[in-house]
Short mmCIF file of C-alpha atoms in Angstrom, two decimals:
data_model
loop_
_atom_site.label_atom_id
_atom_site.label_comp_id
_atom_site.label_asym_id
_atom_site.label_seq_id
_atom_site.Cartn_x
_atom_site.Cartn_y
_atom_site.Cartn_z
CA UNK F 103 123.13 123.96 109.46
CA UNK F 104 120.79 123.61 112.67
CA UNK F 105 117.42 122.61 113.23
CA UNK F 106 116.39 125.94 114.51
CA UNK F 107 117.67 128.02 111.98
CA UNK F 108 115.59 126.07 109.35
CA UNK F 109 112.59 126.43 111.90
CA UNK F 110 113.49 130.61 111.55
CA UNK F 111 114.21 130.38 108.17
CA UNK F 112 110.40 128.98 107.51
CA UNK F 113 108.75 131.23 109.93
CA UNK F 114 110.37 134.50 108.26
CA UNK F 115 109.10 132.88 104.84
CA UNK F 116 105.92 132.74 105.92
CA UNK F 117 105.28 135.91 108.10
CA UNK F 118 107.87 137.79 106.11
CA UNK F 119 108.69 140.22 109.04
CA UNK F 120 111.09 139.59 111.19
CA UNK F 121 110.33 141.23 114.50
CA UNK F 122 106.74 139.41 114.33
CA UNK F 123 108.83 136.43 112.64
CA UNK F 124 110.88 136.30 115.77
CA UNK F 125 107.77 136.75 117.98
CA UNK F 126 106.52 133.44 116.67
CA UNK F 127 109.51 131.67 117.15
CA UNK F 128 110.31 133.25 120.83
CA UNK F 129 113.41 134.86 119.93
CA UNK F 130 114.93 138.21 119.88
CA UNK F 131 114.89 139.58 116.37
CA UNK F 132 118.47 139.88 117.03
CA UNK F 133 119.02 136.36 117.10
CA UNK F 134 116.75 135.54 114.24
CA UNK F 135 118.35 137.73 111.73
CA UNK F 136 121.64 136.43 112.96
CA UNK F 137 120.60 132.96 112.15
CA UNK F 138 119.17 133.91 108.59
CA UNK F 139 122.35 135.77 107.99
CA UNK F 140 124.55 132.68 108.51
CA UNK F 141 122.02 130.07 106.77
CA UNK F 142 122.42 132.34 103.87
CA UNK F 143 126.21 132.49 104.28
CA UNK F 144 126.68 128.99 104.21
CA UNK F 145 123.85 128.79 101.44
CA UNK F 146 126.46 131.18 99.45
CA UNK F 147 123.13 132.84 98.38
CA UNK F 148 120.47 135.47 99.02
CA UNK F 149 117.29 134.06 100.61
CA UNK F 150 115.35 137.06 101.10
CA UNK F 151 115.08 140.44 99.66
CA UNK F 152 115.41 143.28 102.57
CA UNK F 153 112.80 145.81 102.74
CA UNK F 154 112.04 148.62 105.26
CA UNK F 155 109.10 147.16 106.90
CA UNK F 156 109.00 143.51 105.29
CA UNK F 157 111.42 141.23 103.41
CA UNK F 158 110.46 138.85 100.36
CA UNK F 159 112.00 135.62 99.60
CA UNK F 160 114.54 135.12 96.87
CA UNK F 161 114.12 132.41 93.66
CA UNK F 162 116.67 130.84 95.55
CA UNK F 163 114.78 131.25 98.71
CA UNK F 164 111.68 129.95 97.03
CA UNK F 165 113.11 126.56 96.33
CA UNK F 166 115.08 126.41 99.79
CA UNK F 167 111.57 126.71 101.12
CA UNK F 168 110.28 124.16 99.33
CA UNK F 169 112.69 121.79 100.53
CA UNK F 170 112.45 122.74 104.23
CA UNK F 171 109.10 122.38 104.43
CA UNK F 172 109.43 118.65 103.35
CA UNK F 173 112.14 118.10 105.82
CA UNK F 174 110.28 119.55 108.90
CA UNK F 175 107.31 117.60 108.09
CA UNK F 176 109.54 114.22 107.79
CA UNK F 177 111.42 115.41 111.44
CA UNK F 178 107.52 115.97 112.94
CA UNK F 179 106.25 112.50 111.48
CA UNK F 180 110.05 110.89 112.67
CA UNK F 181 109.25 112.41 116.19
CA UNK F 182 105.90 111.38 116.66
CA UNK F 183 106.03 107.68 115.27
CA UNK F 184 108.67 107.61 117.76
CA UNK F 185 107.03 108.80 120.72
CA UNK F 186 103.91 106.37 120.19
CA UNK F 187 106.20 103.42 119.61
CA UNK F 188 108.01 104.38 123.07
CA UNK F 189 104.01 104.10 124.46
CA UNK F 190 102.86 101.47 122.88
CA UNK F 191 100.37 103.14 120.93
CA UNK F 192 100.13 102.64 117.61
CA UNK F 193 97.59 105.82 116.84
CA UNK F 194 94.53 106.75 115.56
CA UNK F 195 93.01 107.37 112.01
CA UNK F 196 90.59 109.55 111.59
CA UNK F 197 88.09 108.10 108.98
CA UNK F 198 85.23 109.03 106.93
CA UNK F 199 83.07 106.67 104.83
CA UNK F 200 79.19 106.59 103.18
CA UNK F 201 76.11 105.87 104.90
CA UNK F 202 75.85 102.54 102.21
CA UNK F 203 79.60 101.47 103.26
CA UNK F 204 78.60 100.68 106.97
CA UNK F 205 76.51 97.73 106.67
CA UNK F 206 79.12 95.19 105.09
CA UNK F 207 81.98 96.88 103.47
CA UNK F 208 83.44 98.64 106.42
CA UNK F 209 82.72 96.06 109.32
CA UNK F 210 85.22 93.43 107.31
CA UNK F 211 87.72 96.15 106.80
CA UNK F 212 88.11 96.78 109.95
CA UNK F 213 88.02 93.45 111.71
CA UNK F 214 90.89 92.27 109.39
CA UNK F 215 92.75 95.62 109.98
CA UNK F 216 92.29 95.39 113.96
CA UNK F 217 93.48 91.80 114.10
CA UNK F 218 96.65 93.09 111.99
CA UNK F 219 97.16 96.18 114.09
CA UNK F 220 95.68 96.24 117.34
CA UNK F 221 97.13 98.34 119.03
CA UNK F 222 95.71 101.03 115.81
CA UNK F 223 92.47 103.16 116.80
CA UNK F 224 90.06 104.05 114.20
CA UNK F 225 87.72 106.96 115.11
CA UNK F 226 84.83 106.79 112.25
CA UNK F 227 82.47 109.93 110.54
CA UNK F 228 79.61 108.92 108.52
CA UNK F 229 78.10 110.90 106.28
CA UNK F 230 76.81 112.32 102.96
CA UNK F 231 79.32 112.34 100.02
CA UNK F 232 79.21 116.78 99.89
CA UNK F 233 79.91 116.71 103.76
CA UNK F 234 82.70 114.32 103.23
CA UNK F 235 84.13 115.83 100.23
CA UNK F 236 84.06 119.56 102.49
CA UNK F 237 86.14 116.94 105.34
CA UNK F 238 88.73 116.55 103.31
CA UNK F 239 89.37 119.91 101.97
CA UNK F 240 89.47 121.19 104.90
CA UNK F 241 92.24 118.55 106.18
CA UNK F 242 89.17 117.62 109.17
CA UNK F 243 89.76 113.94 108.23
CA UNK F 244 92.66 111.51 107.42
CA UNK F 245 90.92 109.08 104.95
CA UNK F 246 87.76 108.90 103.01
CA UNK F 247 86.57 105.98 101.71
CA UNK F 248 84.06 107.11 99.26
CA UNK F 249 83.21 107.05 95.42
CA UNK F 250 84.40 109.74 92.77
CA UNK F 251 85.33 113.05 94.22
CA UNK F 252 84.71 116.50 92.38
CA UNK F 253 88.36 117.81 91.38
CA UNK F 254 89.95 119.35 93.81
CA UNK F 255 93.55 121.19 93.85
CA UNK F 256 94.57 119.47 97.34
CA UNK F 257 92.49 116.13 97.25
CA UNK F 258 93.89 112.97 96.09
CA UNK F 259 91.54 109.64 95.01
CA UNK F 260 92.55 106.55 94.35
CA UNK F 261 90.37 103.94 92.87
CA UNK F 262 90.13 100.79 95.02
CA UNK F 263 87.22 98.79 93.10
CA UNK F 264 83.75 98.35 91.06
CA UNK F 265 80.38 98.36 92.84
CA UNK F 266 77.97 97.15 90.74
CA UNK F 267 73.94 98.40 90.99
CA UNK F 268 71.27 96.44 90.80
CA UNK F 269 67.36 97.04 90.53
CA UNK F 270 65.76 95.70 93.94
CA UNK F 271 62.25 94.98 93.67
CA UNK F 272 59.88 92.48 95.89
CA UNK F 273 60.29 89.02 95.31
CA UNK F 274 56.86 88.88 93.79
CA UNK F 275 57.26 91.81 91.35
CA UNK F 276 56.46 91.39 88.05
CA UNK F 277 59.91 91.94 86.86
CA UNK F 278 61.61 89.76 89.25
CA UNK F 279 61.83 86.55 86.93
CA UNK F 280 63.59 88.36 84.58
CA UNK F 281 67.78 87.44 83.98
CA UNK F 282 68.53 91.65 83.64
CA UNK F 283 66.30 95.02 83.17
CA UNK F 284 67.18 98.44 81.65
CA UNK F 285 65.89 101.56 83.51
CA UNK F 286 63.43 102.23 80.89
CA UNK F 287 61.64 98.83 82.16
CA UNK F 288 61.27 100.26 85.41
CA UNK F 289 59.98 104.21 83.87
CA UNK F 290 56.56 103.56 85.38
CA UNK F 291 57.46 102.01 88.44
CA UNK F 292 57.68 104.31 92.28
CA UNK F 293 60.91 105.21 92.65
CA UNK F 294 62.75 105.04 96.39
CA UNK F 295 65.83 106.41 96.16
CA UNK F 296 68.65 108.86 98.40
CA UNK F 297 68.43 112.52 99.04
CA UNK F 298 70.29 114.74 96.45
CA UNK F 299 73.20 115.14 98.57
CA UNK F 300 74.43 111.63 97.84
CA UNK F 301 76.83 110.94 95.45
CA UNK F 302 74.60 107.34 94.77
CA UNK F 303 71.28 109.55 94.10
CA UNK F 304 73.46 111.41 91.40
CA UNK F 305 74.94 108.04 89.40
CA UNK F 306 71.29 106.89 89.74
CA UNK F 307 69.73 110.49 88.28
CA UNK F 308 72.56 110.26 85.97
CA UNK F 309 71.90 106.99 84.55
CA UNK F 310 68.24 107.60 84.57
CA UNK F 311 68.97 110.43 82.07
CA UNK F 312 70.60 108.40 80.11
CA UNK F 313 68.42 106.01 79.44
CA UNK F 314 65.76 108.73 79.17
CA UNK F 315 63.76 107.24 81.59
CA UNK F 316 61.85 109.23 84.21
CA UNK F 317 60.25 107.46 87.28
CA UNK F 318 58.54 109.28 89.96
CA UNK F 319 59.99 109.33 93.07
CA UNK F 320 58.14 108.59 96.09
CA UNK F 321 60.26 108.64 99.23
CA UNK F 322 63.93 109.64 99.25
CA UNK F 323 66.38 108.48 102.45
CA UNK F 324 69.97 108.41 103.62
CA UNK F 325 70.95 104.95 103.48
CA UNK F 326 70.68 102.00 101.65
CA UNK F 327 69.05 99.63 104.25
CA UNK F 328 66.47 101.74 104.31
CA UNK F 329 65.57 101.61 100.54
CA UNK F 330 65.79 97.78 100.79
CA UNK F 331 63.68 97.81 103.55
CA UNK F 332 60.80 99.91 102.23
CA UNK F 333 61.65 98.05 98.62
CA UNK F 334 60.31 94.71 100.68
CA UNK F 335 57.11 96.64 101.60
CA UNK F 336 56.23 97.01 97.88
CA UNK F 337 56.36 100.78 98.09
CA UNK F 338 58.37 101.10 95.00
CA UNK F 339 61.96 99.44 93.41
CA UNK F 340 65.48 100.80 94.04
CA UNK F 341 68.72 101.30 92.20
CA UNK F 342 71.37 99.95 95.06
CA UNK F 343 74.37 98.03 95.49
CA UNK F 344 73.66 94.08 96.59
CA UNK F 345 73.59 94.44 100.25
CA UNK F 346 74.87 91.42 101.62
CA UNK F 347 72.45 90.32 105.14
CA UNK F 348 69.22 91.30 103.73
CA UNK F 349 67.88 88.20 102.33
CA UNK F 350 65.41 87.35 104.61
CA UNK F 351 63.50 90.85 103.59
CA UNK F 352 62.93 88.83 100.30
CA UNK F 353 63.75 91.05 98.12
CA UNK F 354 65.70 90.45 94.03
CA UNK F 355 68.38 92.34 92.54
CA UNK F 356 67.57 92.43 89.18
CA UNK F 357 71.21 93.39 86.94
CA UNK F 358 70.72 96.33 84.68
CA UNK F 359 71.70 95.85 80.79
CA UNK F 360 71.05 99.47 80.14
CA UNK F 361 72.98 101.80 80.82
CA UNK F 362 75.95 100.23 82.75
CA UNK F 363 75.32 101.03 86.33
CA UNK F 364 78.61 100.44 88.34
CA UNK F 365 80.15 103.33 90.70
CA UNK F 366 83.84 103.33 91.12
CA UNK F 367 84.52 103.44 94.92
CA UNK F 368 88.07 104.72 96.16
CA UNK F 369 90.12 106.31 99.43
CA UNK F 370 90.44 109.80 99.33
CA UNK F 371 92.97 112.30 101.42
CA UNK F 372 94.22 115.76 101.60
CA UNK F 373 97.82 116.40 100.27
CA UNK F 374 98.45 119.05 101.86
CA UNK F 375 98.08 117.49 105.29
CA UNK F 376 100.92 115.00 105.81
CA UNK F 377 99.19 111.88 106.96
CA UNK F 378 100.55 109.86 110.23
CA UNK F 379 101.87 106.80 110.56
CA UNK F 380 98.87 105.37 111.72
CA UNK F 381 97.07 107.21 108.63
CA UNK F 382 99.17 105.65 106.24
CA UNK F 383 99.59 102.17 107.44
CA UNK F 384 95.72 102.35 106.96
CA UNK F 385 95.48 103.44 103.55
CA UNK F 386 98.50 101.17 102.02
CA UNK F 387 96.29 98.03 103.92
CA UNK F 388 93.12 99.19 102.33
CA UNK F 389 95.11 99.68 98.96
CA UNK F 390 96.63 96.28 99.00
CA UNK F 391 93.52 94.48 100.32
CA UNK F 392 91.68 95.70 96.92
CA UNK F 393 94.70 95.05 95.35
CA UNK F 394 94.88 91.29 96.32
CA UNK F 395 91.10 91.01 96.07
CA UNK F 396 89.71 88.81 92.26
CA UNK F 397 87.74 91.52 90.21
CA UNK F 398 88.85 94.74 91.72
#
């Protein structure tokens, strides 16, 4: 059993004709029906069912496929964590993340990663939690580090930790001696939130609901620093994550007793798209690094 003829054998299962079969794989059709014939031979069982104009694989064929396609994949990945090793270069991971990862979560990530493996390039894409989610359908990006996705057929998530949201209001608020709030405490207060396309605008609307509390909202943006900023101006309070480096805006994060207000935040990837080396010595160092780390 050859290389090639598995290489024919999964181009006639997927194009199922085998003159345009043996167009894609730059043989004569000859030659690739001759090759089929002997895989199936030495199989000692049908792979495809013959038809005038088309063929259709066999049960047994079905399975064989299955199988195949695993084995190319591990002979492509093989092959090409070779070739960088013979240059030197470790790769590059293509990663997504949210707007309110960028200001502390994924700067520490990284430096520890780089220091690890240097010779590892990460290319990053910020962006809104739909745009992400659309990233990773559509195989456009190795990793996503990002809170709950919506179900998907070929997306995997895996949790990685706990963010906890506070209330931000100015140091001087009324409400800003107080140990905890509940969002009904903050019902008549301006609201300064995200844009609906944000998975944190959706925890917040959701836990708003909850508590049957309804705030108007006066200004909505796309990131976190933002909302702490304008928070510090004493145009209205916030729900957000503690953002570490933001103390001298003078603002308090108030903890919220009702409801719970925590978002689970985890690395996302597409399954169908086998993930490089480089990929996946990413993701198992983010997954042990929240693994390791008290409270995750």
């Amino acid at each position: 059993m050859e290389i090639s003829q598995l290489k024919y054998f999964q181009a006639m299962a997927r194009i199922k004709h085998f003159t345009k079969a043996a167009d894609a794989c730059a043989v004569s059709q000859s030659a690739l029906s001759r090759s089929i014939a002997k895989l199936e031979a030495e199989l000692g069982v049908p792979l495809f069912v013959r038809h005038a104009r088309h063929a259709e694989l066999t049960q047994a064929g079905e399975h064989f496929l299955y199988h195949i396609d695993r084995v190319l994949r591990e002979l492509a990945a093989a092959k090409k964590e070779l070739t960088q090793a013979e240059k030197k270069d470790g790769g590059t991971v293509n990663l997504s993340f949210f707007h309110s990862f960028g200001g502390y979560l994924l700067p520490m990530l990284l430096a520890e990663f780089h220091a690890k493996y240097p010779d590892i390039r990460i290319k990053l894409n910020q962006h809104n939690s739909k745009f992400l989610m659309r990233q990773v359908e559509r195989g456009k990006t190795d990793l996503c580090l990002c809170s709950t996705m919506t179900t998907a057929e070929n997306i995997a998530w895996m949790y990685l930790w706990s963010e906890e949201l506070f209330v931000a209001v100015p140091k001087d608020h009324p409400l800003a001696a107080r140990e905890s709030v509940t969002l009904r405490d903050v019902e008549s207060e301006p609201l300064i939130t995200l844009k609906p396309n944000y998975s944190l605008r959706t925890l917040v609307d959701q836990s708003f609901e909850l508590a049957r509390s309804h705030p108007q909202i006066v200004f909505e943006g796309d990131d976190v620093n933002t909302l702490a900023s304008l928070v510090a101006a004493k145009l209205g309070v916030s729900i957000i994550p503690n953002i570490p480096g933001v103390e001298h805006l003078g603002i308090v994060y108030l903890p919220i007793s009702f409801p719970v207000c925590k978002r689970a935040v985890g690395i996302a990837w597409n399954t169908t798209k086998q993930l490089s080396p480089a990929a996946l010595t990413f993701q198992q160092f983010v997954i042990r690094h929240f693994a390791e780390e008290p409270g995750s």
